[in-house]
mmCIF file of C-alpha atoms in Angstrom:
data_model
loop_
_atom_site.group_PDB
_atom_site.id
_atom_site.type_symbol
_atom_site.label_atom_id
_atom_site.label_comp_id
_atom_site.label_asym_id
_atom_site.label_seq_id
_atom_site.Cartn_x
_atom_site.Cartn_y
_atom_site.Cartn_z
ATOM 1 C CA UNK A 1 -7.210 17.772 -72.369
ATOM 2 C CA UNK A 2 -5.995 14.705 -70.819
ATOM 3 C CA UNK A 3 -5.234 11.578 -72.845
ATOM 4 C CA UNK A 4 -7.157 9.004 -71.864
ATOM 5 C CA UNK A 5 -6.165 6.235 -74.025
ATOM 6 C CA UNK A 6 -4.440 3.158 -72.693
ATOM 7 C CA UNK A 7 -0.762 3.431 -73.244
ATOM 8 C CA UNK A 8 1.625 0.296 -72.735
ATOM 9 C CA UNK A 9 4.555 1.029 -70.849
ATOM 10 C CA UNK A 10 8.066 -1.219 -68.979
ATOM 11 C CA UNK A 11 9.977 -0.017 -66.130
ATOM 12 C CA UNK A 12 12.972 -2.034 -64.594
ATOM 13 C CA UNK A 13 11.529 -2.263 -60.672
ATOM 14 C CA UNK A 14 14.127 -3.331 -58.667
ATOM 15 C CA UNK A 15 15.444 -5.787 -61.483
ATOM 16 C CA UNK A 16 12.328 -6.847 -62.401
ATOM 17 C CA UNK A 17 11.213 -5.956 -66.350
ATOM 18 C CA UNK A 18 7.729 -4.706 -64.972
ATOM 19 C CA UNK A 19 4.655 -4.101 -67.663
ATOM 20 C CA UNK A 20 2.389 -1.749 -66.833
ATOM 21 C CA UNK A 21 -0.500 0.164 -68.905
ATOM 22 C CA UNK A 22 -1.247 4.046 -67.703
ATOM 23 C CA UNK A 23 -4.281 6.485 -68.573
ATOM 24 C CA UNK A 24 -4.312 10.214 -68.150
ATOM 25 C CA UNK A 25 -1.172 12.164 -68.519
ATOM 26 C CA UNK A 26 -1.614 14.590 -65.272
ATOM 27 C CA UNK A 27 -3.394 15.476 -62.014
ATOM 28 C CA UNK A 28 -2.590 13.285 -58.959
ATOM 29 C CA UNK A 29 -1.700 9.792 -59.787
ATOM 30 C CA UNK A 30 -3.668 6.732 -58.924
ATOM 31 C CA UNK A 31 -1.974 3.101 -58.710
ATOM 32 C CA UNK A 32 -4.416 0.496 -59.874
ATOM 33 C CA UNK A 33 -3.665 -3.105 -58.738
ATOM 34 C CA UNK A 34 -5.345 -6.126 -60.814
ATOM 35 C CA UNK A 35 -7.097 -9.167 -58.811
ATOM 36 C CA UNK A 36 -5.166 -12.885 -59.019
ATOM 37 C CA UNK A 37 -6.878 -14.949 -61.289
ATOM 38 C CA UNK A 38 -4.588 -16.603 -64.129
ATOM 39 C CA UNK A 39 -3.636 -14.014 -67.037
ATOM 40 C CA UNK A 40 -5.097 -11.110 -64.993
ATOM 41 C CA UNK A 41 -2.861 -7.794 -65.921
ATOM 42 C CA UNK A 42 -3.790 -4.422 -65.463
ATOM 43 C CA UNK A 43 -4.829 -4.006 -68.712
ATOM 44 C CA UNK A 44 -7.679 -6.803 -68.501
ATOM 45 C CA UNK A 45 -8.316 -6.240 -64.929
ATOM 46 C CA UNK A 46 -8.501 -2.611 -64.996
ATOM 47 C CA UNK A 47 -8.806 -1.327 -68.854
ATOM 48 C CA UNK A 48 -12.223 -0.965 -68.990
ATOM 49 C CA UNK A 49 -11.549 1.762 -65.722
ATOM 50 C CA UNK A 50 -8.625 3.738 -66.859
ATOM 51 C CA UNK A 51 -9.262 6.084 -69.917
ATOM 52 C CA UNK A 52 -12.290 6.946 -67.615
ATOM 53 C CA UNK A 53 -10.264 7.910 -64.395
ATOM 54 C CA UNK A 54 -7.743 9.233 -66.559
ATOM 55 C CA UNK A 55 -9.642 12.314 -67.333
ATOM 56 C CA UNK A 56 -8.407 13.073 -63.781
ATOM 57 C CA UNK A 57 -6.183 11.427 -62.949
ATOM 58 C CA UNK A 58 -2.535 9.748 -63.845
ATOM 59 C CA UNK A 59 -3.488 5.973 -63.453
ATOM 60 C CA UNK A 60 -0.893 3.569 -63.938
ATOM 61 C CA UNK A 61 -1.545 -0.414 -63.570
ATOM 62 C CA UNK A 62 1.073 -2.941 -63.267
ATOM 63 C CA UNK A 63 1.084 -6.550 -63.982
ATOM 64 C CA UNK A 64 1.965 -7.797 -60.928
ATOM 65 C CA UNK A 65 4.564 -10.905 -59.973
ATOM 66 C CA UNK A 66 3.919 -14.192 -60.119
ATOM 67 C CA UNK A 67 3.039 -14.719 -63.830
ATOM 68 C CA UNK A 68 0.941 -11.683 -64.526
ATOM 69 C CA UNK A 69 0.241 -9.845 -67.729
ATOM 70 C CA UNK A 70 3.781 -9.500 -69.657
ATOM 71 C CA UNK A 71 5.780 -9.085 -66.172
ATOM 72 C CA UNK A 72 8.782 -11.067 -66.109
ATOM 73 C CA UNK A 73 7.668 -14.178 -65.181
ATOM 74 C CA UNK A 74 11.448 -15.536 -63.276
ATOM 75 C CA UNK A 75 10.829 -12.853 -60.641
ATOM 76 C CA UNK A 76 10.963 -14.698 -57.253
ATOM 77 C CA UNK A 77 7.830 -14.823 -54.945
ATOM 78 C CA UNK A 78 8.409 -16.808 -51.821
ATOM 79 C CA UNK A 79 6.184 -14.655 -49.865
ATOM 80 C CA UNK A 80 3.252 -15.044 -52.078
ATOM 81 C CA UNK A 81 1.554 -11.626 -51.783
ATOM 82 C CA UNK A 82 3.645 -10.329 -49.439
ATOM 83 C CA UNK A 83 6.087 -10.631 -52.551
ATOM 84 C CA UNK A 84 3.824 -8.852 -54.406
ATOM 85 C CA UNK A 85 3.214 -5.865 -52.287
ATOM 86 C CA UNK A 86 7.310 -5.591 -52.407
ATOM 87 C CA UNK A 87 6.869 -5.692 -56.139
ATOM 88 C CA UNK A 88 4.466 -2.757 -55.588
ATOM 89 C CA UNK A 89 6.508 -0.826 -53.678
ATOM 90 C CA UNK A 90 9.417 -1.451 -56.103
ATOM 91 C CA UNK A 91 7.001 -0.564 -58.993
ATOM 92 C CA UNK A 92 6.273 2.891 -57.213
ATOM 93 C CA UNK A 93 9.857 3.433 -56.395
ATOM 94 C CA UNK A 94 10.954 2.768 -59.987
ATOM 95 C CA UNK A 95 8.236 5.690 -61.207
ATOM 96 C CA UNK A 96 9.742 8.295 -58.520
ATOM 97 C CA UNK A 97 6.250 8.523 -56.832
ATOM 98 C CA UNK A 98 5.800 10.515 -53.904
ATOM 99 C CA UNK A 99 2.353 10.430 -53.002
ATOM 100 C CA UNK A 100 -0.509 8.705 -54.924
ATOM 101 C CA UNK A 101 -3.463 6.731 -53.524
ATOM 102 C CA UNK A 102 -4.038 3.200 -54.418
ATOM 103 C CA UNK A 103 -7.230 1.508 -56.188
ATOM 104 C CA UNK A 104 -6.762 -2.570 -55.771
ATOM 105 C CA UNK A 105 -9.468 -5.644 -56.734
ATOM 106 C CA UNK A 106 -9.428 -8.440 -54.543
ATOM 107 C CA UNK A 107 -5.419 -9.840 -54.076
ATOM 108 C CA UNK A 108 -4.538 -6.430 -55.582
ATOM 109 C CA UNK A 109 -6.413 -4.259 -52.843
ATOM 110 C CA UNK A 110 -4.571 -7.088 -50.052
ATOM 111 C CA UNK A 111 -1.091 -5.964 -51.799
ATOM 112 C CA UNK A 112 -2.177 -2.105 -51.707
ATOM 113 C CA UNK A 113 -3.284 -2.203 -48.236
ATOM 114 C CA UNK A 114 -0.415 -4.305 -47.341
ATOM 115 C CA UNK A 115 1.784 -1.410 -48.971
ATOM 116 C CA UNK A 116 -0.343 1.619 -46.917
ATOM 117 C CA UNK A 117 0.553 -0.388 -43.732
ATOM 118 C CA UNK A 118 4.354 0.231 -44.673
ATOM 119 C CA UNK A 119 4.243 2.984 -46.225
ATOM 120 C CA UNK A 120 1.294 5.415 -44.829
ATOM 121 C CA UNK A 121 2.844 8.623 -45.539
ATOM 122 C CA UNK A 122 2.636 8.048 -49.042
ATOM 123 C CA UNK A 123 -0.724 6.790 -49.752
ATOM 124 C CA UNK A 124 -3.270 9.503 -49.814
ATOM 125 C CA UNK A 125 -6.621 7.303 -50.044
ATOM 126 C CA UNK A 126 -7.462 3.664 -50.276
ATOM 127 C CA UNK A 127 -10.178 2.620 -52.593
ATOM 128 C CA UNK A 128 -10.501 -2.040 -52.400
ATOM 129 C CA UNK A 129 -13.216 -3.589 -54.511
ATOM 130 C CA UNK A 130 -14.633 -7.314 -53.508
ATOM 131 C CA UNK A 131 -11.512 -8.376 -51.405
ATOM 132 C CA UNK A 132 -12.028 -12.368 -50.244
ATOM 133 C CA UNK A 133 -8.378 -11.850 -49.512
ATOM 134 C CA UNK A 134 -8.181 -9.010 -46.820
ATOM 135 C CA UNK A 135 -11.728 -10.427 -45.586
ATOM 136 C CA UNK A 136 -9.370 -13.272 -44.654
ATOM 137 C CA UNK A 137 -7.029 -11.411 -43.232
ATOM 138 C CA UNK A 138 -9.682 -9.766 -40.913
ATOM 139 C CA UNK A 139 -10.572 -13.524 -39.786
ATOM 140 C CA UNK A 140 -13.910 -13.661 -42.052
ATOM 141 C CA UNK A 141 -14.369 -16.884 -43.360
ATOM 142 C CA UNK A 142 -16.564 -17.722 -46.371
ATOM 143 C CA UNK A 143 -17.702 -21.307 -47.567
ATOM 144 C CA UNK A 144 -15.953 -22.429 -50.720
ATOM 145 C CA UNK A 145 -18.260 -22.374 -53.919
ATOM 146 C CA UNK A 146 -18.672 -22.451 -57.754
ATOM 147 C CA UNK A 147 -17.082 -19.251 -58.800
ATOM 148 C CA UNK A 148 -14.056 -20.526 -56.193
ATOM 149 C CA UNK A 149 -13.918 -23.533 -57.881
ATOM 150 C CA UNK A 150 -13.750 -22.056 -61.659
ATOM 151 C CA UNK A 151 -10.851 -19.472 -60.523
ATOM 152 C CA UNK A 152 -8.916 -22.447 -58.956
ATOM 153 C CA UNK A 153 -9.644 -25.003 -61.716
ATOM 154 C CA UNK A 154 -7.914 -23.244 -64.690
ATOM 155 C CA UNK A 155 -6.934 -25.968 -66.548
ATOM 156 C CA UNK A 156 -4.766 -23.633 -69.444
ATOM 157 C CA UNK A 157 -7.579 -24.146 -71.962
ATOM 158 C CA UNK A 158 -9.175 -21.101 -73.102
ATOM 159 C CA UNK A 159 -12.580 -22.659 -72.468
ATOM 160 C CA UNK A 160 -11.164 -23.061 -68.810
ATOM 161 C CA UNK A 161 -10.214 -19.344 -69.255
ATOM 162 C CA UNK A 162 -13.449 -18.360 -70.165
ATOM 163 C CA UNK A 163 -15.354 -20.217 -67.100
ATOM 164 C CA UNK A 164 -12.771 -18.712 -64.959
ATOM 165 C CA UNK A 165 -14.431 -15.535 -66.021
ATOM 166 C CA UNK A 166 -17.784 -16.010 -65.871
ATOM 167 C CA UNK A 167 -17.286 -16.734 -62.186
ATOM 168 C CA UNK A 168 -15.799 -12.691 -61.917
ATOM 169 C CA UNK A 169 -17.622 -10.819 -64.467
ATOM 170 C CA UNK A 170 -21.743 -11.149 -64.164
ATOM 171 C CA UNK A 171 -22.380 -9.569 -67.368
ATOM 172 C CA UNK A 172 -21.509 -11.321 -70.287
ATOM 173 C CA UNK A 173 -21.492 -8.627 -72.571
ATOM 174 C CA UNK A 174 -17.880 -7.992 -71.026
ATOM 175 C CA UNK A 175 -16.132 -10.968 -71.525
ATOM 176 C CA UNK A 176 -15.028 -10.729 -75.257
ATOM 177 C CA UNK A 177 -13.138 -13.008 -77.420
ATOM 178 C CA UNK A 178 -10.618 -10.260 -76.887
ATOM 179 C CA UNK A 179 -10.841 -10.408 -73.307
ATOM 180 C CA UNK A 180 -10.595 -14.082 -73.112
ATOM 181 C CA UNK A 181 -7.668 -14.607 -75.762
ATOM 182 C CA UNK A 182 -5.325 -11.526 -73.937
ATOM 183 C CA UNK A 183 -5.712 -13.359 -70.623
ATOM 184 C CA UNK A 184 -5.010 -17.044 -71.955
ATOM 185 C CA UNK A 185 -1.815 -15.320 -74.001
ATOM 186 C CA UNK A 186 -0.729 -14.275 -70.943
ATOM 187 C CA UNK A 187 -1.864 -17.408 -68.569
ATOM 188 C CA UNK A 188 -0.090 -19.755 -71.388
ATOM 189 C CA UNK A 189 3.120 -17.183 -72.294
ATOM 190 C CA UNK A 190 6.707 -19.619 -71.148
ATOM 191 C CA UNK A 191 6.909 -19.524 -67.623
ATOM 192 C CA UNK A 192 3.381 -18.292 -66.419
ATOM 193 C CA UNK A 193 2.170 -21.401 -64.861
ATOM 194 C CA UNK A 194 5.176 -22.215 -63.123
ATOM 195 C CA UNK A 195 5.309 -18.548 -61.709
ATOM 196 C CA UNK A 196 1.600 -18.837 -60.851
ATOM 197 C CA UNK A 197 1.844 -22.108 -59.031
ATOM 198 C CA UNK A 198 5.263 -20.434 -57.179
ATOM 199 C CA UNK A 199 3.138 -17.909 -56.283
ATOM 200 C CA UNK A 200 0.395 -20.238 -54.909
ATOM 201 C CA UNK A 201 3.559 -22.119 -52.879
ATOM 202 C CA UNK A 202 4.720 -18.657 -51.388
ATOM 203 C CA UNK A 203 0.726 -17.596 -50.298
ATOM 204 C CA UNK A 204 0.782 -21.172 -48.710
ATOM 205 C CA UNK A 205 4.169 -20.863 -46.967
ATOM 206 C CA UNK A 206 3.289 -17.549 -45.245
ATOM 207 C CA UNK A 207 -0.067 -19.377 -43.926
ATOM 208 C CA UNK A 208 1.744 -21.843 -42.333
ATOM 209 C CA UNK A 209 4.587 -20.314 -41.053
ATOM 210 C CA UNK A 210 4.391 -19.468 -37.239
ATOM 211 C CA UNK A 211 6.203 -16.040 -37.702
ATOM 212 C CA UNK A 212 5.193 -15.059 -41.035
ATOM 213 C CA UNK A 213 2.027 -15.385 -40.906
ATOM 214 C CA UNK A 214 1.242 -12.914 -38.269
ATOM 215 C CA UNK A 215 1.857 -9.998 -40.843
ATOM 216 C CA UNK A 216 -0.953 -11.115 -42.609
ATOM 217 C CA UNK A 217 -3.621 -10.882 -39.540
ATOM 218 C CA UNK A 218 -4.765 -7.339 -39.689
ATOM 219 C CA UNK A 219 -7.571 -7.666 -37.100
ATOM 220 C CA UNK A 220 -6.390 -4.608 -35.175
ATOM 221 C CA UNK A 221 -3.852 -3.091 -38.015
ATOM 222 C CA UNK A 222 -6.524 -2.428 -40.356
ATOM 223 C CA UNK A 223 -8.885 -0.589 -38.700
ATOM 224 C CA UNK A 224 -6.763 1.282 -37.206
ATOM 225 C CA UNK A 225 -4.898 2.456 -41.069
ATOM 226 C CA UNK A 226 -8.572 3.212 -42.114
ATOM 227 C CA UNK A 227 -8.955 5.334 -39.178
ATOM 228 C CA UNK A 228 -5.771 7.176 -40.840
ATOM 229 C CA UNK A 229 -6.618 6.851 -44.338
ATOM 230 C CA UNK A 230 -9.859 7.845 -45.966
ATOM 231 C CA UNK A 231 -10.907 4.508 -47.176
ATOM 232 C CA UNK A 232 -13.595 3.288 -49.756
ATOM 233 C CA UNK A 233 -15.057 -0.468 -50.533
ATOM 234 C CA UNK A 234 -16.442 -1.098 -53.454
ATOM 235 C CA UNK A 235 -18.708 -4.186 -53.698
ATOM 236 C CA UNK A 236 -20.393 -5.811 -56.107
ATOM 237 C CA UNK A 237 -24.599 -6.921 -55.235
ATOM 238 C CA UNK A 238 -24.447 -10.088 -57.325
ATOM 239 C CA UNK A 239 -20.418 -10.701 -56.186
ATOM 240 C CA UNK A 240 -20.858 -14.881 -56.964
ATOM 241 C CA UNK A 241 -17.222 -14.655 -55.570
ATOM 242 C CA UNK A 242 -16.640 -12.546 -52.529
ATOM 243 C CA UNK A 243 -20.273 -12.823 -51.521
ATOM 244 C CA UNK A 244 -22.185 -9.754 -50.113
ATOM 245 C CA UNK A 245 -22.307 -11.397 -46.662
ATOM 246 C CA UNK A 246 -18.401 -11.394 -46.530
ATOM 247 C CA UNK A 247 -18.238 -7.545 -47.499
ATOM 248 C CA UNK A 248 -21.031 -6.795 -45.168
ATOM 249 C CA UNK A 249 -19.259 -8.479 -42.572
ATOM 250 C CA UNK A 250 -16.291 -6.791 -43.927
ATOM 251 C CA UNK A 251 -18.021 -2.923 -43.335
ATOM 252 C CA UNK A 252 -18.949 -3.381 -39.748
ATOM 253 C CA UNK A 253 -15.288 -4.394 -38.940
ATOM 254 C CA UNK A 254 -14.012 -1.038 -40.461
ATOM 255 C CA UNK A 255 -16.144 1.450 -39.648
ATOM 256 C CA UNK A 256 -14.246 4.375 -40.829
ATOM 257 C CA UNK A 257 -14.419 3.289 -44.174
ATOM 258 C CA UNK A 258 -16.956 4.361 -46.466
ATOM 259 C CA UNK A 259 -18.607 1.398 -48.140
ATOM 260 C CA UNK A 260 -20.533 1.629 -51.796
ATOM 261 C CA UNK A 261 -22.530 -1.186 -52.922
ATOM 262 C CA UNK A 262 -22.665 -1.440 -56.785
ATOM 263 C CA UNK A 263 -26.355 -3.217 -58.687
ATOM 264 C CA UNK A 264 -25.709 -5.332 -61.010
ATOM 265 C CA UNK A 265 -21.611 -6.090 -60.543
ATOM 266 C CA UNK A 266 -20.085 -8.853 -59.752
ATOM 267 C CA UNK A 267 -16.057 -9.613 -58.343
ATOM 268 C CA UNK A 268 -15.104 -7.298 -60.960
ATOM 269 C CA UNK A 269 -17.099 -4.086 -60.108
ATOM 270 C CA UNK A 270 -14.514 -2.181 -62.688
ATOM 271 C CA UNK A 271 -15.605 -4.205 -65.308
ATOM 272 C CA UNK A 272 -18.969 -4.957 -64.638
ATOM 273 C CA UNK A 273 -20.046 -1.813 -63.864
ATOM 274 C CA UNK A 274 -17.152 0.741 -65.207
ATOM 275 C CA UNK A 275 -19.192 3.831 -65.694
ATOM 276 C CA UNK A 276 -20.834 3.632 -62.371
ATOM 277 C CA UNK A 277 -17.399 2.368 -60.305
ATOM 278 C CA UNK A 278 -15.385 4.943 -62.066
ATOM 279 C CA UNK A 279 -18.120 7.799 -60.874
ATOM 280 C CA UNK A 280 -17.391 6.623 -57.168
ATOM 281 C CA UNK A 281 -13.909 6.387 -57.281
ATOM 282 C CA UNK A 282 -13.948 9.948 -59.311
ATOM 283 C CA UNK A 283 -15.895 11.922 -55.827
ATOM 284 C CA UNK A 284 -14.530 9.738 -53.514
ATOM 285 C CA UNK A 285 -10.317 10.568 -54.364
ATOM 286 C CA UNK A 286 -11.832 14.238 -55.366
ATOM 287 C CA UNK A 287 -14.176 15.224 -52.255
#
């Protein structure tokens, strides 16, 4: 019998004191990447998801770079979240995995994707919920709104926290005092902002930069890695975030991946909707 309970566990990844938590203790092993919004971790981004995939599976999360969860928060990022896939594959490296496929939420699924691209022959599938981010990537642009503005406007008060996620979470039953006060210990921990806003300056750098910036423009690359590996979207209906026009529009550009819209979910299909995303995820990585 598997243990399922969520276990919290630090590995040195490339220098980096990395926190990660980790479900399941065999089977193939799953790498589950949290979204980007302040005092995300893969705990709160992910914990509602892992005891339930870790009756399969090994599923480890990491906080990511860039003021994340308990991750050391002086680890340099001055390729935004091209920094953070390097973190991933440092992360991966520092576990000794060989082969493992990757489950990522919005900038997580951007990092795990950008980390397939790399490194192909080590990712068996792909599964990305309610990316914004590698909709951007594809060219798809989406009108700013509301649940934009409340991810963006964290102001470090844990009523600021708790807008923040309203905008990712539709039902409210989810978001917990305990919820709330484990991502505003982590969004207000010494150093967080200043990594998070470092983070923000790195993202902004690679947009801008004439050379740079062409890694993150996967109009043909992507298609052509879901062509190689079996690839699932997840997608919330009621996504107030990533809207359902942007992952429709996402779908028809990658054809060869399978696409699963969730009732009832919102950004955060693993939280809104954990029994029902981890059922998907469960056929999909076993068929």
């Amino acid at each position: 019998m598997n243990d399922t309970a969520i276990r919290s566990r630090w590995v040195l990844a490339n220098g980096v004191r990395t926190h990660y938590a980790e479900a399941g203790d065999q089977g193939r092993t799953l790498v589950a990447l949290h979204g980007g919004g302040a005092g995300s971790s893969g705990a709160s981004g992910m914990g509602l998801v892992l005891p339930l995939l870790g009756r399969d599976f090994r599923v480890v999360a990491p906080d990511s770079i860039g003021g994340f969860g308990l991750t050391d928060t002086q680890a340099p990022t001055p390729y935004g979240l091209i920094s953070r896939a390097a973190h991933t594959a440092d992360f991966v490296d520092a576990l000794c995995l060989d082969k493992f496929s990757v489950l990522g939420n919005s900038q997580g699924a951007w990092s795990g994707v950008y980390y397939a691209m790399l490194h192909p022959d080590r990712v068996e599938k792909l599964v990305i919920v309610s990316s914004l981010t590698i909709a951007g990537s594809l060219g798809l642009k989406q009108a700013p709104n509301e649940a934009m503005h409340a991810l963006m406007g964290y102001d470090g008060s844990r009523a600021g926290m708790k807008r923040l996620l309203e905008a990712l979470i539709i039902d409210k039953s989810r978001i917990t005092d305990a919820l709330i006060d484990d991502r505003q210990r982590a969004a207000t921990r010494p150093g967080a902002f200043e990594a998070f806003q470092r983070m923000a300056q790195g993202i902004d750098f690679v947009r801008n930069d004439p050379v740079l910036k062409l890694q993150t423009q996967w109009q043909e690359a992507l298609p052509a890695l879901t062509r190689r590996i079996p690839t699932l979207i997840l997608w919330g209906e009621e996504d107030t975030f990533a809207v359902p026009a942007t992952g429709r529009a996402l779908a028809e550009m990658l054809p060869d991946a399978r696409i699963e819209w969730v009732p009832g979910a919102g950004h955060q299909v693993q939280t809104d909707a954990p029994d029902r995303a981890a059922a998907i995820i469960r056929e999909f990585l076993n068929g």
